[in-house]
Amino acid sequence: MKSYEVNFDGLVGPTHNYGGLSYGNVASQSNSQQSSNPKEAALQGLAKMKALMEMGFQQGVLAPQERPDVAALRRLGFSGSDAQVIERAAKDAMPLLVASCSASSMWVANAATVSPSADTADGRVHFTAANLNCKYHRSIEHPTTSRVLGAMFADQKHFAHHTALPAVAQFGDEGAANHTRFCRDYGQAGVEFFVFGRSAFDTRYPAPQKYPARQTLEASQAVARLHGLSDDGVVYAQQNPSVIDQGVFHNDVIAVGNGEVLFYHEDAFLETDKMLAELQAKLGKRGGNFQSICVPRSQVTVEDAVRSYLFNSQLLSRADGSMLLIVPEECRGNERVWQYLQGLTSSGGLIREVKVFDLKQSMQNGGGPACLRLRVALNQTELAAVNPGVIMTAPLYGTLTQWVDKHYRDRLSENDLADPQLLLECRTALDELTQILKLGAVYPFQIN
Ligand code: SUG
């Protein structure tokens, strides 16, 4: 049976703004307080989805969340009508209002970890929503994420959903941003590669000195257990703590994999040779021929990687077996990175083509092409069981761009977040969206 990698991209929500909320994420910190353009952000994301669909890839869409999250503010003690809750938070605790307004759920690579049915003990596709425990504004995403994923992948015969891990630092989990799957074919058993930043309980693993390591080994191990993965099909590796301290807050900022290929920076991991040998051996047992492409620091520095988001690219398999890299515009703006890419595609290797996308609105918060998508490998039967409302088509693209044009503002600054009108605009937009995507009631304002 034919199998596919389906990319579900996060639709940018109407409150997209630059809150400076992510310590350790260089772009988020350096663009703090700039005014944003939510309409442009959403249209940039939709343009990428349309382009991939037109290139023949399977493409889906993942809905944004209700923001401001009034219920989250109520849990922090703000009371009264919804408008009063927002007004009081703006007056007494602006950082909390900003956090409750973040459109960060757009970076759906952090929504969940997904294991395809070929890898799991019960033969179902498993999803574990990420607790995103490291940052308050992201830790409030997972309940709605679970409802939205549940509405997209509802058929329990094919899909199993796990609630987020316990919300404590020891189980910090950032989802698919630290998870890659290698396989010969999407429908065959593969090797799931979990990259962690620190261990919560084992002091032998070094930790970064400056910035937080968001993903723990223990969280990755728990996800592998929940999904019923066998030891033969799992490899764990530690991220180099020194790159975390240079702004590599997720592994997908320094490495990307697809099929049998890992594309990574020389400084990305600890004990790289051991890790590569394990990947080769385990994939070999599953009929695959593991290959790696190492980008040397002499050609591209870690700083270049963080600024350009070279590795936050989408590595996609084309029908002829070669691969295509989807990179953000910032790669073209960095001379060393661009030169490296020219050399890579002309070398006769596996990666033959690079396509550039303008995702500046998201990039300014540290979210590139790979952050914006959640990969779900599905066979034909499973794909047919997905809620058809979320599969991208030319008419859906048209409807969604019209929806964005109708509901989104083209400028948002911190003061605008206190406007109670913004809440009403968002709810109106999202209510319509759930009908467009046929999701049913998934938002707190629809179910409470
Ligand atoms: O968690 N930025 C996100 C970016 C996530 C990128 N995802 C992946 N690498 N997969 C984060 O740091 C910034 C929000 C703000 O500052 O307004 C933010 O949350």
CSV table of C-alpha atoms and ligand atoms in Angstrom, one decimal:
chain,number,residue,atom,x,y,z
A,1,MET,CA,0.0,0.0,0.0
A,2,LYS,CA,1.3,3.5,-0.8
A,3,SER,CA,2.3,5.7,2.1
A,4,TYR,CA,2.9,9.4,2.4
A,5,GLU,CA,4.5,12.0,4.6
A,6,VAL,CA,1.7,14.6,5.1
A,7,ASN,CA,2.8,18.0,6.3
A,8,PHE,CA,0.2,19.7,8.4
A,9,ASP,CA,1.1,23.4,8.7
A,10,GLY,CA,0.0,25.6,11.5
A,11,LEU,CA,-2.2,28.4,10.4
A,12,VAL,CA,-1.0,31.6,12.0
A,13,GLY,CA,-3.5,33.0,14.4
A,14,PRO,CA,-4.9,36.6,14.4
A,15,THR,CA,-2.9,37.7,17.4
A,16,HIS,CA,0.5,37.0,16.0
A,17,ASN,CA,2.8,39.5,17.8
A,18,TYR,CA,6.4,39.9,19.0
A,19,GLY,CA,6.2,39.5,22.7
A,20,GLY,CA,9.9,38.7,23.4
A,21,LEU,CA,8.7,35.6,25.3
A,22,SER,CA,11.3,33.0,24.6
A,23,TYR,CA,14.5,33.3,26.5
A,24,GLY,CA,17.1,31.3,24.6
A,25,ASN,CA,15.5,32.0,21.2
A,26,VAL,CA,17.6,34.8,19.7
A,27,ALA,CA,15.0,36.0,17.2
A,28,SER,CA,12.2,36.2,19.7
A,29,GLN,CA,14.4,38.2,22.1
A,30,SER,CA,15.8,40.6,19.5
A,31,ASN,CA,12.4,41.4,17.9
A,32,SER,CA,10.6,42.0,21.1
A,33,GLN,CA,8.1,44.8,21.1
A,34,GLN,CA,8.2,45.4,17.3
A,35,SER,CA,4.8,45.7,15.7
A,36,SER,CA,3.7,42.6,13.8
A,37,ASN,CA,1.5,42.0,10.7
A,38,PRO,CA,-0.8,39.0,11.5
A,39,LYS,CA,-2.4,39.2,8.0
A,40,GLU,CA,0.9,39.0,6.2
A,41,ALA,CA,2.1,36.2,8.6
A,42,ALA,CA,-0.9,34.0,7.8
A,43,LEU,CA,-0.7,34.7,4.1
A,44,GLN,CA,3.0,33.8,4.0
A,45,GLY,CA,2.2,30.5,5.7
A,46,LEU,CA,-0.7,29.8,3.4
A,47,ALA,CA,1.5,30.5,0.4
A,48,LYS,CA,4.0,27.8,1.5
A,49,MET,CA,1.2,25.3,2.0
A,50,LYS,CA,-0.2,26.1,-1.5
A,51,ALA,CA,3.2,25.8,-3.1
A,52,LEU,CA,3.9,22.4,-1.6
A,53,MET,CA,0.5,21.2,-2.6
A,54,GLU,CA,1.1,22.3,-6.1
A,55,MET,CA,4.4,20.5,-6.2
A,56,GLY,CA,2.5,17.3,-5.5
A,57,PHE,CA,3.1,16.9,-1.8
A,58,GLN,CA,0.3,15.9,0.6
A,59,GLN,CA,-0.5,19.1,2.6
A,60,GLY,CA,-2.8,19.7,5.5
A,61,VAL,CA,-3.6,22.6,7.9
A,62,LEU,CA,-3.7,22.8,11.6
A,63,ALA,CA,-6.0,25.4,13.2
A,64,PRO,CA,-4.7,28.2,15.5
A,65,GLN,CA,-5.8,28.6,19.1
A,66,GLU,CA,-8.2,31.0,20.9
A,67,ARG,CA,-6.2,34.0,22.0
A,68,PRO,CA,-6.2,36.0,24.2
A,69,ASP,CA,-6.6,32.9,26.4
A,70,VAL,CA,-9.1,34.4,28.9
A,71,ALA,CA,-9.5,31.1,30.7
A,72,ALA,CA,-5.7,31.1,31.4
A,73,LEU,CA,-5.9,34.6,32.8
A,74,ARG,CA,-8.8,33.5,35.1
A,75,ARG,CA,-6.6,30.7,36.4
A,76,LEU,CA,-4.1,33.4,37.4
A,77,GLY,CA,-6.7,35.2,39.4
A,78,PHE,CA,-8.1,37.8,37.0
A,79,SER,CA,-11.9,38.0,37.2
A,80,GLY,CA,-15.0,39.7,36.0
A,81,SER,CA,-16.4,39.8,32.4
A,82,ASP,CA,-14.0,38.7,29.6
A,83,ALA,CA,-13.3,42.4,28.8
A,84,GLN,CA,-12.6,43.1,32.5
A,85,VAL,CA,-10.2,40.1,32.7
A,86,ILE,CA,-8.2,41.6,29.8
A,87,GLU,CA,-8.4,45.1,31.1
A,88,ARG,CA,-7.2,44.1,34.6
A,89,ALA,CA,-4.4,41.9,33.2
A,90,ALA,CA,-3.3,44.8,31.0
A,91,LYS,CA,-3.2,47.2,34.0
A,92,ASP,CA,-1.5,44.9,36.6
A,93,ALA,CA,0.4,42.3,34.7
A,94,MET,CA,1.1,43.2,31.0
A,95,PRO,CA,3.6,40.3,30.5
A,96,LEU,CA,0.8,37.8,31.4
A,97,LEU,CA,-1.6,39.4,28.9
A,98,VAL,CA,1.1,39.3,26.3
A,99,ALA,CA,1.7,35.6,27.0
A,100,SER,CA,-2.0,34.8,26.9
A,101,CYS,CA,-2.1,36.5,23.4
A,102,SER,CA,0.8,34.6,21.8
A,103,ALA,CA,0.0,33.0,18.5
A,104,SER,CA,2.8,30.5,19.2
A,105,SER,CA,0.7,27.5,18.4
A,106,MET,CA,1.5,28.2,14.7
A,107,TRP,CA,4.8,26.4,15.3
A,108,VAL,CA,3.2,23.0,15.1
A,109,ALA,CA,6.4,21.1,15.0
A,110,ASN,CA,6.0,21.6,18.8
A,111,ALA,CA,2.4,20.5,18.9
A,112,ALA,CA,3.1,16.8,19.4
A,113,THR,CA,5.3,13.9,18.7
A,114,VAL,CA,3.9,11.5,16.1
A,115,SER,CA,4.8,7.9,15.5
A,116,PRO,CA,3.5,6.2,12.3
A,117,SER,CA,1.7,2.9,12.5
A,118,ALA,CA,4.6,0.9,11.0
A,119,ASP,CA,6.6,1.7,14.2
A,120,THR,CA,4.1,1.2,17.0
A,121,ALA,CA,3.2,-2.0,18.9
A,122,ASP,CA,-0.6,-1.7,18.2
A,123,GLY,CA,-0.3,-0.7,14.5
A,124,ARG,CA,-2.0,2.7,15.1
A,125,VAL,CA,-0.6,6.2,14.5
A,126,HIS,CA,0.3,7.6,18.0
A,127,PHE,CA,0.3,11.3,19.0
A,128,THR,CA,1.5,12.7,22.3
A,129,ALA,CA,0.7,16.4,22.7
A,130,ALA,CA,3.8,18.3,23.9
A,131,ASN,CA,3.6,19.9,27.3
A,132,LEU,CA,5.9,22.8,26.2
A,133,ASN,CA,6.6,23.2,29.8
A,134,CYS,CA,9.6,25.5,29.5
A,135,LYS,CA,7.7,28.6,28.6
A,136,TYR,CA,4.4,29.7,30.2
A,137,HIS,CA,3.0,31.1,26.9
A,138,ARG,CA,3.5,27.7,25.2
A,139,SER,CA,2.5,25.5,28.2
A,140,ILE,CA,-1.1,26.7,27.7
A,141,GLU,CA,-1.3,25.2,24.2
A,142,HIS,CA,-1.6,21.5,24.8
A,143,PRO,CA,-5.3,21.1,25.9
A,144,THR,CA,-6.6,22.8,22.7
A,145,THR,CA,-3.9,21.1,20.6
A,146,SER,CA,-5.2,17.7,21.8
A,147,ARG,CA,-8.8,18.7,21.0
A,148,VAL,CA,-7.8,19.9,17.5
A,149,LEU,CA,-5.7,16.8,16.8
A,150,GLY,CA,-8.5,14.7,18.1
A,151,ALA,CA,-10.9,16.4,15.6
A,152,MET,CA,-8.5,15.9,12.7
A,153,PHE,CA,-7.5,12.3,13.5
A,154,ALA,CA,-10.7,11.0,15.1
A,155,ASP,CA,-10.9,7.4,14.0
A,156,GLN,CA,-9.7,5.3,17.0
A,157,LYS,CA,-9.1,2.3,14.8
A,158,HIS,CA,-6.2,4.1,13.2
A,159,PHE,CA,-5.2,6.9,15.6
A,160,ALA,CA,-4.2,6.9,19.3
A,161,HIS,CA,-3.9,10.1,21.3
A,162,HIS,CA,-2.0,10.6,24.6
A,163,THR,CA,-2.3,13.6,26.8
A,164,ALA,CA,0.8,15.7,27.4
A,165,LEU,CA,3.4,14.4,29.9
A,166,PRO,CA,3.3,15.7,33.5
A,167,ALA,CA,3.8,19.5,33.4
A,168,VAL,CA,7.1,19.7,35.3
A,169,ALA,CA,10.6,20.6,34.1
A,170,GLN,CA,11.8,17.0,34.5
A,171,PHE,CA,9.4,16.0,31.7
A,172,GLY,CA,9.9,19.1,29.5
A,173,ASP,CA,8.7,18.0,26.0
A,174,GLU,CA,8.8,20.1,22.9
A,175,GLY,CA,7.3,17.5,20.5
A,176,ALA,CA,8.4,16.8,17.0
A,177,ALA,CA,11.0,19.6,16.9
A,178,ASN,CA,13.3,17.2,18.7
A,179,HIS,CA,12.2,14.0,16.9
A,180,THR,CA,13.0,12.7,13.4
A,181,ARG,CA,12.1,9.5,11.8
A,182,PHE,CA,14.4,7.6,9.4
A,183,CYS,CA,12.9,5.0,7.1
A,184,ARG,CA,13.4,3.4,3.7
A,185,ASP,CA,9.8,4.0,2.8
A,186,TYR,CA,7.2,6.0,4.9
A,187,GLY,CA,5.1,2.8,5.2
A,188,GLN,CA,7.9,0.6,6.5
A,189,ALA,CA,9.1,0.3,10.1
A,190,GLY,CA,11.7,3.0,10.7
A,191,VAL,CA,14.0,4.3,13.3
A,192,GLU,CA,12.8,7.1,15.5
A,193,PHE,CA,15.5,9.6,16.6
A,194,PHE,CA,14.9,11.5,19.8
A,195,VAL,CA,17.2,14.4,20.6
A,196,PHE,CA,17.3,15.7,24.2
A,197,GLY,CA,19.0,18.7,25.7
A,198,ARG,CA,19.6,17.4,29.3
A,199,SER,CA,18.7,14.6,31.6
A,200,ALA,CA,16.5,15.4,34.6
A,201,PHE,CA,17.7,12.6,36.8
A,202,ASP,CA,21.1,11.5,35.5
A,203,THR,CA,23.9,13.9,36.3
A,204,ARG,CA,26.3,12.3,33.9
A,205,TYR,CA,24.8,14.3,31.0
A,206,PRO,CA,26.1,17.8,30.8
A,207,ALA,CA,23.6,20.7,30.7
A,208,PRO,CA,23.9,24.1,29.0
A,209,GLN,CA,25.2,27.0,31.1
A,210,LYS,CA,23.3,29.9,29.8
A,211,TYR,CA,20.0,29.0,28.1
A,212,PRO,CA,17.5,26.4,29.1
A,213,ALA,CA,17.5,22.9,27.6
A,214,ARG,CA,13.9,22.4,26.9
A,215,GLN,CA,13.7,18.7,26.1
A,216,THR,CA,14.7,16.0,28.7
A,217,LEU,CA,15.8,12.5,28.0
A,218,GLU,CA,13.1,11.3,30.4
A,219,ALA,CA,10.4,13.0,28.4
A,220,SER,CA,11.6,11.4,25.1
A,221,GLN,CA,11.8,8.0,26.8
A,222,ALA,CA,8.2,8.4,28.1
A,223,VAL,CA,6.9,9.3,24.6
A,224,ALA,CA,8.7,6.2,23.1
A,225,ARG,CA,7.1,4.0,25.8
A,226,LEU,CA,3.6,5.5,25.3
A,227,HIS,CA,3.9,5.0,21.5
A,228,GLY,CA,4.9,1.3,21.9
A,229,LEU,CA,8.2,1.7,20.0
A,230,SER,CA,10.6,-1.2,20.2
A,231,ASP,CA,14.2,-0.6,21.3
A,232,ASP,CA,15.4,-1.7,17.9
A,233,GLY,CA,13.6,1.2,16.4
A,234,VAL,CA,14.7,4.1,18.7
A,235,VAL,CA,17.9,6.1,19.0
A,236,TYR,CA,18.5,8.8,21.6
A,237,ALA,CA,21.1,11.5,21.2
A,238,GLN,CA,22.1,14.5,23.2
A,239,GLN,CA,22.3,17.9,21.7
A,240,ASN,CA,25.6,19.7,22.2
A,241,PRO,CA,24.9,22.0,25.2
A,242,SER,CA,27.2,24.6,23.8
A,243,VAL,CA,24.9,25.1,20.7
A,244,ILE,CA,21.9,25.5,23.0
A,245,ASP,CA,23.9,28.3,24.6
A,246,GLN,CA,24.3,29.8,21.2
A,247,GLY,CA,20.5,29.9,20.5
A,248,VAL,CA,19.7,26.4,19.3
A,249,PHE,CA,16.7,26.0,21.5
A,250,HIS,CA,15.3,23.0,19.5
A,251,ASN,CA,17.2,20.3,17.5
A,252,ASP,CA,15.4,21.4,14.3
A,253,VAL,CA,17.4,24.6,14.4
A,254,ILE,CA,20.6,22.5,13.8
A,255,ALA,CA,19.5,19.3,12.0
A,256,VAL,CA,16.8,17.9,9.8
A,257,GLY,CA,16.2,14.4,8.5
A,258,ASN,CA,14.0,12.6,6.0
A,259,GLY,CA,13.9,9.2,4.6
A,260,GLU,CA,17.3,7.7,5.0
A,261,VAL,CA,19.1,11.0,5.3
A,262,LEU,CA,20.2,13.2,8.2
A,263,PHE,CA,21.4,16.7,7.3
A,264,TYR,CA,23.2,18.3,10.3
A,265,HIS,CA,25.8,20.7,11.5
A,266,GLU,CA,29.1,19.4,12.7
A,267,ASP,CA,28.5,20.8,16.2
A,268,ALA,CA,24.9,19.7,16.6
A,269,PHE,CA,25.4,16.6,18.8
A,270,LEU,CA,27.5,15.1,21.5
A,271,GLU,CA,29.1,11.7,20.6
A,272,THR,CA,28.2,12.1,17.0
A,273,ASP,CA,30.2,9.1,15.7
A,274,LYS,CA,28.5,6.8,18.1
A,275,MET,CA,25.1,8.2,17.3
A,276,LEU,CA,25.7,7.9,13.5
A,277,ALA,CA,26.8,4.3,13.9
A,278,GLU,CA,23.8,3.4,15.9
A,279,LEU,CA,21.5,5.0,13.4
A,280,GLN,CA,23.2,3.1,10.6
A,281,ALA,CA,23.0,-0.2,12.4
A,282,LYS,CA,19.4,0.1,13.4
A,283,LEU,CA,18.1,1.4,10.1
A,284,GLY,CA,20.2,-1.3,8.3
A,285,LYS,CA,18.2,-3.9,10.3
A,286,ARG,CA,15.1,-2.4,8.9
A,287,GLY,CA,16.3,-2.6,5.3
A,288,GLY,CA,17.5,1.0,5.1
A,289,ASN,CA,20.7,2.6,4.1
A,290,PHE,CA,21.4,5.5,6.5
A,291,GLN,CA,23.2,8.4,5.0
A,292,SER,CA,24.3,11.6,6.6
A,293,ILE,CA,25.4,15.0,5.3
A,294,CYS,CA,27.5,17.0,7.7
A,295,VAL,CA,27.8,20.7,7.3
A,296,PRO,CA,31.3,21.7,8.5
A,297,ARG,CA,31.7,24.6,10.9
A,298,SER,CA,34.5,25.9,8.6
A,299,GLN,CA,31.8,26.6,6.0
A,300,VAL,CA,28.8,27.5,8.1
A,301,THR,CA,29.1,28.6,11.7
A,302,VAL,CA,26.6,27.8,14.4
A,303,GLU,CA,25.8,31.6,14.4
A,304,ASP,CA,25.1,31.4,10.6
A,305,ALA,CA,22.8,28.4,11.2
A,306,VAL,CA,20.9,30.3,14.0
A,307,ARG,CA,20.6,33.5,11.9
A,308,SER,CA,19.7,31.9,8.6
A,309,TYR,CA,17.7,28.9,9.9
A,310,LEU,CA,19.5,26.7,7.3
A,311,PHE,CA,18.6,23.5,9.2
A,312,ASN,CA,15.0,24.6,9.9
A,313,SER,CA,14.3,23.6,6.4
A,314,GLN,CA,12.0,21.0,5.1
A,315,LEU,CA,13.8,18.1,3.4
A,316,LEU,CA,11.3,16.5,1.0
A,317,SER,CA,11.5,13.4,-1.2
A,318,ARG,CA,10.7,13.8,-4.8
A,319,ALA,CA,9.2,11.2,-7.1
A,320,ASP,CA,12.6,10.4,-8.7
A,321,GLY,CA,14.1,9.6,-5.2
A,322,SER,CA,16.1,12.9,-5.0
A,323,MET,CA,15.5,15.5,-2.3
A,324,LEU,CA,14.4,19.1,-2.2
A,325,LEU,CA,15.2,21.5,0.6
A,326,ILE,CA,12.7,24.3,1.5
A,327,VAL,CA,14.6,27.1,3.1
A,328,PRO,CA,13.6,30.5,4.4
A,329,GLU,CA,14.6,33.7,2.6
A,330,GLU,CA,17.2,34.4,5.3
A,331,CYS,CA,19.4,31.6,3.8
A,332,ARG,CA,19.8,33.6,0.6
A,333,GLY,CA,20.7,36.7,2.7
A,334,ASN,CA,23.6,34.9,4.3
A,335,GLU,CA,26.6,34.7,1.9
A,336,ARG,CA,28.2,31.6,3.5
A,337,VAL,CA,25.0,29.7,3.8
A,338,TRP,CA,23.9,30.5,0.2
A,339,GLN,CA,27.3,29.5,-1.1
A,340,TYR,CA,27.1,26.3,0.8
A,341,LEU,CA,23.7,25.5,-0.7
A,342,GLN,CA,24.9,26.3,-4.2
A,343,GLY,CA,27.7,23.8,-3.7
A,344,LEU,CA,25.3,21.2,-2.1
A,345,THR,CA,22.8,21.1,-5.0
A,346,SER,CA,25.5,21.1,-7.7
A,347,SER,CA,27.6,18.3,-6.2
A,348,GLY,CA,25.5,15.5,-7.6
A,349,GLY,CA,24.4,14.4,-4.2
A,350,LEU,CA,20.9,13.5,-2.9
A,351,ILE,CA,19.8,17.1,-2.3
A,352,ARG,CA,19.3,18.5,-5.8
A,353,GLU,CA,17.2,21.6,-5.4
A,354,VAL,CA,16.6,24.4,-2.9
A,355,LYS,CA,13.4,26.5,-2.9
A,356,VAL,CA,13.2,29.7,-1.0
A,357,PHE,CA,10.2,31.0,0.9
A,358,ASP,CA,9.5,34.4,2.5
A,359,LEU,CA,8.3,33.6,6.1
A,360,LYS,CA,9.7,36.7,7.7
A,361,GLN,CA,6.8,37.3,10.0
A,362,SER,CA,7.3,33.9,11.7
A,363,MET,CA,11.0,33.9,11.4
A,364,GLN,CA,11.2,37.1,13.5
A,365,ASN,CA,9.9,35.0,16.3
A,366,GLY,CA,12.3,32.1,15.6
A,367,GLY,CA,10.0,30.0,13.5
A,368,GLY,CA,11.1,28.8,10.1
A,369,PRO,CA,9.6,26.4,7.5
A,370,ALA,CA,10.2,23.3,9.6
A,371,CYS,CA,8.7,24.9,12.8
A,372,LEU,CA,5.5,25.6,10.9
A,373,ARG,CA,4.8,22.0,10.0
A,374,LEU,CA,3.9,18.7,11.8
A,375,ARG,CA,4.8,15.6,9.8
A,376,VAL,CA,2.5,12.7,9.9
A,377,ALA,CA,3.4,9.6,7.9
A,378,LEU,CA,0.2,7.8,6.8
A,379,ASN,CA,-0.7,4.9,4.6
A,380,GLN,CA,-3.5,5.3,2.1
A,381,THR,CA,-6.2,3.8,4.5
A,382,GLU,CA,-5.1,6.1,7.3
A,383,LEU,CA,-5.0,9.2,5.0
A,384,ALA,CA,-8.6,8.4,4.0
A,385,ALA,CA,-9.5,8.3,7.7
A,386,VAL,CA,-8.3,11.9,8.3
A,387,ASN,CA,-10.9,14.6,8.6
A,388,PRO,CA,-11.1,15.7,4.9
A,389,GLY,CA,-11.8,19.3,6.0
A,390,VAL,CA,-8.1,19.8,7.0
A,391,ILE,CA,-6.5,18.6,3.8
A,392,MET,CA,-5.3,21.4,1.6
A,393,THR,CA,-6.9,21.9,-1.8
A,394,ALA,CA,-7.1,24.8,-4.2
A,395,PRO,CA,-10.6,25.7,-3.1
A,396,LEU,CA,-9.6,25.5,0.6
A,397,TYR,CA,-6.6,27.7,0.0
A,398,GLY,CA,-9.0,30.3,-1.7
A,399,THR,CA,-11.4,30.1,1.2
A,400,LEU,CA,-8.7,30.5,3.8
A,401,THR,CA,-7.0,33.5,2.2
A,402,GLN,CA,-10.4,35.2,2.0
A,403,TRP,CA,-11.0,34.3,5.6
A,404,VAL,CA,-7.7,35.9,6.6
A,405,ASP,CA,-8.4,39.0,4.5
A,406,LYS,CA,-11.7,39.4,6.2
A,407,HIS,CA,-10.7,38.9,9.8
A,408,TYR,CA,-7.0,39.7,10.3
A,409,ARG,CA,-5.4,43.0,11.2
A,410,ASP,CA,-2.3,44.1,9.3
A,411,ARG,CA,-0.7,45.7,12.3
A,412,LEU,CA,-0.5,44.7,16.0
A,413,SER,CA,1.5,46.2,18.8
A,414,GLU,CA,1.5,45.5,22.5
A,415,ASN,CA,-1.1,48.2,23.3
A,416,ASP,CA,-3.6,46.6,20.8
A,417,LEU,CA,-3.5,43.3,22.8
A,418,ALA,CA,-5.5,45.1,25.6
A,419,ASP,CA,-8.3,46.0,23.1
A,420,PRO,CA,-11.3,43.9,24.1
A,421,GLN,CA,-12.5,44.1,20.5
A,422,LEU,CA,-9.5,41.9,19.5
A,423,LEU,CA,-10.9,39.0,21.5
A,424,LEU,CA,-14.3,39.4,19.8
A,425,GLU,CA,-12.6,39.5,16.4
A,426,CYS,CA,-10.6,36.4,17.1
A,427,ARG,CA,-13.6,34.4,18.4
A,428,THR,CA,-15.7,35.4,15.3
A,429,ALA,CA,-12.8,34.4,13.0
A,430,LEU,CA,-12.2,31.0,14.8
A,431,ASP,CA,-15.9,30.2,15.0
A,432,GLU,CA,-16.0,30.5,11.2
A,433,LEU,CA,-12.8,28.6,10.8
A,434,THR,CA,-14.1,25.5,12.7
A,435,GLN,CA,-16.9,25.4,10.2
A,436,ILE,CA,-14.5,25.8,7.2
A,437,LEU,CA,-12.2,23.0,8.5
A,438,LYS,CA,-15.2,20.9,9.8
A,439,LEU,CA,-13.6,20.6,13.2
A,440,GLY,CA,-16.7,20.9,15.4
A,441,ALA,CA,-16.3,22.7,18.8
A,442,VAL,CA,-12.7,22.7,19.8
A,443,TYR,CA,-12.2,26.1,21.5
A,444,PRO,CA,-12.9,27.0,25.1
A,445,PHE,CA,-15.4,29.7,24.0
A,446,GLN,CA,-17.3,27.1,22.0
A,447,ILE,CA,-17.4,24.4,24.7
A,448,ASN,CA,-17.7,26.3,28.0
B,1,SUG,O1,9.0,28.2,21.2
B,1,SUG,N1,8.8,31.3,19.6
B,1,SUG,C1,8.8,29.9,19.5
B,1,SUG,C2,9.4,29.4,18.2
B,1,SUG,C3,9.2,27.9,18.0
B,1,SUG,C4,10.0,27.4,16.9
B,1,SUG,N2,9.8,26.0,16.8
B,1,SUG,C5,10.7,25.1,16.4
B,1,SUG,N3,12.0,25.3,16.3
B,1,SUG,N4,10.2,23.9,16.0
B,1,SUG,C6,9.4,29.2,20.7
B,1,SUG,O2,10.5,29.8,21.2
B,1,SUG,C7,8.3,33.5,20.4
B,1,SUG,C8,7.0,34.2,20.9
B,1,SUG,C9,7.2,35.6,21.2
B,1,SUG,O3,8.3,36.0,21.6
B,1,SUG,O4,6.3,36.4,21.0
B,1,SUG,C10,8.1,32.0,20.5
B,1,SUG,O5,7.3,31.4,21.2
